[in-house]
Amino acid sequence: MTDRAYEDGKLVIRRHYKAEREDVWDAITTPERLVRWFLPISGDLRPGGRYQLEGNAGGEVVRCERPSEIGLTWEMGGGVTEVVVRLEPDGDSTVLTLSHSPVPGELIPNASPTMWGLGAGWEMGLHALEEFLSGDLPEGAAKDWIATASQEDLMAAGMRAQQISDVWTEVLG
């Protein structure tokens, strides 16, 4: 289940994962696990250090409070925003809350079928995290198995991204 909100330039996504908080924490902060569902990451991954996601954003690790919160600057295309991920235990599950701000509302829905907005981009990644945690992803790096995905799988992903974008359009109202 995914909850979405947008207020005062802040995109917020909340998802429940059937995994212990420490496992989710390790999946989002350990480079060898992160590459399986998201992107390769390099740099100094400690507070004050700089990171770079391959082919995507980079920035500074602002805070890291294991296993509950990580805060980053998100530097891309000349802009700097902030991403905060919080993890809260919920029995034997974990609630992940991602906030990204400031974000202009027009960047959240998809710009086109081949250019995802921030809403679909983040949610597709968080969906892949769920598949990773449940053991449903192929072996290897996400970028490699995406590059060799069937046309049918790519079309399904595009449809899912468009459905997410449509929901974000409603949220933005």
Tab-separated table of C-alpha atoms in Angstrom:
chain	number	residue	atom	x	y	z
A	1	MET	CA	0.000	0.000	0.000
A	2	THR	CA	1.269	3.439	-0.930
A	3	ASP	CA	0.152	6.749	0.584
A	4	ARG	CA	0.965	9.923	-1.334
A	5	ALA	CA	0.887	13.591	-0.399
A	6	TYR	CA	2.073	16.889	-1.806
A	7	GLU	CA	1.984	20.084	0.214
A	8	ASP	CA	4.022	23.264	0.158
A	9	GLY	CA	6.472	21.856	-2.392
A	10	LYS	CA	7.055	18.566	-0.556
A	11	LEU	CA	6.416	15.203	-2.213
A	12	VAL	CA	5.779	12.482	0.394
A	13	ILE	CA	5.463	8.753	-0.263
A	14	ARG	CA	4.722	6.242	2.499
A	15	ARG	CA	4.945	2.468	1.932
A	16	HIS	CA	4.698	-0.611	4.128
A	17	TYR	CA	7.238	-3.424	3.684
A	18	LYS	CA	6.946	-6.947	5.069
A	19	ALA	CA	10.502	-6.841	6.380
A	20	GLU	CA	12.247	-5.925	9.609
A	21	ARG	CA	13.491	-2.336	9.852
A	22	GLU	CA	17.174	-3.407	9.944
A	23	ASP	CA	16.718	-5.357	6.693
A	24	VAL	CA	15.072	-2.383	4.959
A	25	TRP	CA	17.800	-0.090	6.322
A	26	ASP	CA	20.544	-2.334	4.957
A	27	ALA	CA	18.778	-2.563	1.578
A	28	ILE	CA	18.704	1.235	1.214
A	29	THR	CA	22.178	1.974	2.607
A	30	THR	CA	24.467	-0.917	1.620
A	31	PRO	CA	25.928	-0.357	-1.870
A	32	GLU	CA	25.961	-4.097	-2.707
A	33	ARG	CA	22.245	-4.342	-1.894
A	34	LEU	CA	21.210	-0.928	-3.279
A	35	VAL	CA	22.550	-1.824	-6.739
A	36	ARG	CA	20.230	-4.840	-6.859
A	37	TRP	CA	17.029	-2.775	-6.854
A	38	PHE	CA	18.069	0.837	-7.580
A	39	LEU	CA	21.361	2.174	-8.942
A	40	PRO	CA	25.086	1.746	-8.363
A	41	ILE	CA	26.325	4.247	-5.790
A	42	SER	CA	29.816	5.509	-5.057
A	43	GLY	CA	31.444	7.966	-2.700
A	44	ASP	CA	31.802	8.532	1.011
A	45	LEU	CA	28.489	7.346	2.443
A	46	ARG	CA	28.944	8.853	5.906
A	47	PRO	CA	27.473	12.140	7.184
A	48	GLY	CA	29.322	14.993	5.481
A	49	GLY	CA	30.432	12.698	2.651
A	50	ARG	CA	29.437	12.991	-0.981
A	51	TYR	CA	27.710	10.269	-2.973
A	52	GLN	CA	26.940	9.724	-6.663
A	53	LEU	CA	24.211	7.495	-8.107
A	54	GLU	CA	25.359	6.228	-11.510
A	55	GLY	CA	23.665	8.207	-14.274
A	56	ASN	CA	21.492	10.107	-11.812
A	57	ALA	CA	21.735	12.468	-8.848
A	58	GLY	CA	24.566	12.981	-6.417
A	59	GLY	CA	24.919	15.056	-3.305
A	60	GLU	CA	25.880	15.074	0.334
A	61	VAL	CA	24.887	12.711	3.112
A	62	VAL	CA	23.492	15.221	5.617
A	63	ARG	CA	22.492	12.819	8.403
A	64	CYS	CA	22.445	9.099	8.990
A	65	GLU	CA	20.752	7.723	12.097
A	66	ARG	CA	20.770	3.933	11.847
A	67	PRO	CA	18.215	2.378	11.460
A	68	SER	CA	15.677	5.170	11.432
A	69	GLU	CA	16.611	8.079	9.144
A	70	ILE	CA	18.871	9.189	6.346
A	71	GLY	CA	18.922	12.700	4.896
A	72	LEU	CA	20.607	13.664	1.628
A	73	THR	CA	20.952	16.592	-0.665
A	74	TRP	CA	19.733	15.635	-4.143
A	75	GLU	CA	21.813	17.469	-6.738
A	76	MET	CA	20.743	17.113	-10.341
A	77	GLY	CA	20.524	19.386	-13.356
A	78	GLY	CA	21.959	22.331	-11.448
A	79	GLY	CA	19.327	22.146	-8.695
A	80	VAL	CA	19.673	21.079	-5.069
A	81	THR	CA	16.791	19.571	-3.118
A	82	GLU	CA	16.528	17.431	-0.006
A	83	VAL	CA	15.521	13.793	0.304
A	84	VAL	CA	14.749	12.278	3.707
A	85	VAL	CA	13.922	8.613	4.239
A	86	ARG	CA	12.498	7.540	7.604
A	87	LEU	CA	11.921	3.958	8.716
A	88	GLU	CA	9.496	3.081	11.495
A	89	PRO	CA	8.889	-0.423	12.811
A	90	ASP	CA	5.318	-1.712	12.540
A	91	GLY	CA	5.258	-5.127	14.186
A	92	ASP	CA	7.276	-7.414	11.906
A	93	SER	CA	6.950	-4.873	9.081
A	94	THR	CA	8.462	-1.472	8.347
A	95	VAL	CA	6.912	1.800	7.242
A	96	LEU	CA	9.180	3.756	4.891
A	97	THR	CA	8.422	7.456	4.436
A	98	LEU	CA	10.286	9.299	1.689
A	99	SER	CA	10.047	13.074	1.391
A	100	HIS	CA	11.601	15.131	-1.396
A	101	SER	CA	11.520	18.928	-1.295
A	102	PRO	CA	11.266	21.497	-2.597
A	103	VAL	CA	9.757	20.018	-5.727
A	104	PRO	CA	7.609	21.966	-8.198
A	105	GLY	CA	4.304	20.137	-8.727
A	106	GLU	CA	4.802	20.034	-12.498
A	107	LEU	CA	7.825	17.707	-12.050
A	108	ILE	CA	5.789	15.028	-10.253
A	109	PRO	CA	3.572	13.611	-13.061
A	110	ASN	CA	5.156	11.992	-16.110
A	111	ALA	CA	6.267	14.432	-18.795
A	112	SER	CA	5.642	11.771	-21.462
A	113	PRO	CA	5.328	7.981	-21.699
A	114	THR	CA	9.127	7.740	-21.898
A	115	MET	CA	9.996	10.452	-19.363
A	116	TRP	CA	8.834	9.654	-15.864
A	117	GLY	CA	8.101	12.349	-13.339
A	118	LEU	CA	9.416	12.275	-9.782
A	119	GLY	CA	6.270	10.552	-8.517
A	120	ALA	CA	6.593	7.549	-10.820
A	121	GLY	CA	10.377	7.558	-10.592
A	122	TRP	CA	10.429	7.277	-6.816
A	123	GLU	CA	7.531	4.846	-6.668
A	124	MET	CA	8.952	2.526	-9.311
A	125	GLY	CA	12.150	2.392	-7.249
A	126	LEU	CA	10.232	1.724	-4.039
A	127	HIS	CA	8.264	-1.014	-5.804
A	128	ALA	CA	11.571	-2.604	-6.863
A	129	LEU	CA	12.712	-2.385	-3.221
A	130	GLU	CA	9.630	-4.375	-2.221
A	131	GLU	CA	10.390	-7.017	-4.858
A	132	PHE	CA	14.020	-7.143	-3.713
A	133	LEU	CA	13.076	-7.590	-0.058
A	134	SER	CA	10.665	-10.395	-0.947
A	135	GLY	CA	13.284	-12.158	-3.126
A	136	ASP	CA	11.368	-11.609	-6.372
A	137	LEU	CA	14.032	-9.755	-8.389
A	138	PRO	CA	16.426	-11.406	-10.823
A	139	GLU	CA	20.046	-11.831	-9.727
A	140	GLY	CA	22.504	-9.063	-10.546
A	141	ALA	CA	22.345	-5.307	-10.769
A	142	ALA	CA	19.008	-3.673	-11.521
A	143	LYS	CA	20.467	-1.731	-14.448
A	144	ASP	CA	21.569	-5.016	-16.045
A	145	TRP	CA	18.313	-6.903	-15.687
A	146	ILE	CA	16.352	-3.840	-16.819
A	147	ALA	CA	18.604	-3.591	-19.912
A	148	THR	CA	17.758	-7.182	-20.831
A	149	ALA	CA	14.049	-7.058	-19.919
A	150	SER	CA	11.555	-8.329	-22.455
A	151	GLN	CA	9.449	-5.900	-24.462
A	152	GLU	CA	6.426	-7.171	-22.545
A	153	ASP	CA	8.049	-6.397	-19.177
A	154	LEU	CA	9.096	-2.938	-20.354
A	155	MET	CA	5.569	-2.197	-21.567
A	156	ALA	CA	4.136	-3.359	-18.229
A	157	ALA	CA	6.564	-1.082	-16.372
A	158	GLY	CA	5.581	1.839	-18.611
A	159	MET	CA	1.914	1.182	-17.913
A	160	ARG	CA	2.567	0.999	-14.150
A	161	ALA	CA	4.503	4.293	-14.309
A	162	GLN	CA	1.599	5.936	-16.179
A	163	GLN	CA	-0.913	4.645	-13.612
A	164	ILE	CA	1.246	6.083	-10.820
A	165	SER	CA	1.502	9.385	-12.703
A	166	ASP	CA	-2.284	9.506	-13.075
A	167	VAL	CA	-2.723	9.045	-9.323
A	168	TRP	CA	-0.194	11.825	-8.668
A	169	THR	CA	-2.144	14.080	-11.030
A	170	GLU	CA	-5.204	13.472	-8.827
A	171	VAL	CA	-3.178	14.128	-5.647
A	172	LEU	CA	-1.959	17.425	-7.098
A	173	GLY	CA	-5.607	18.230	-7.952
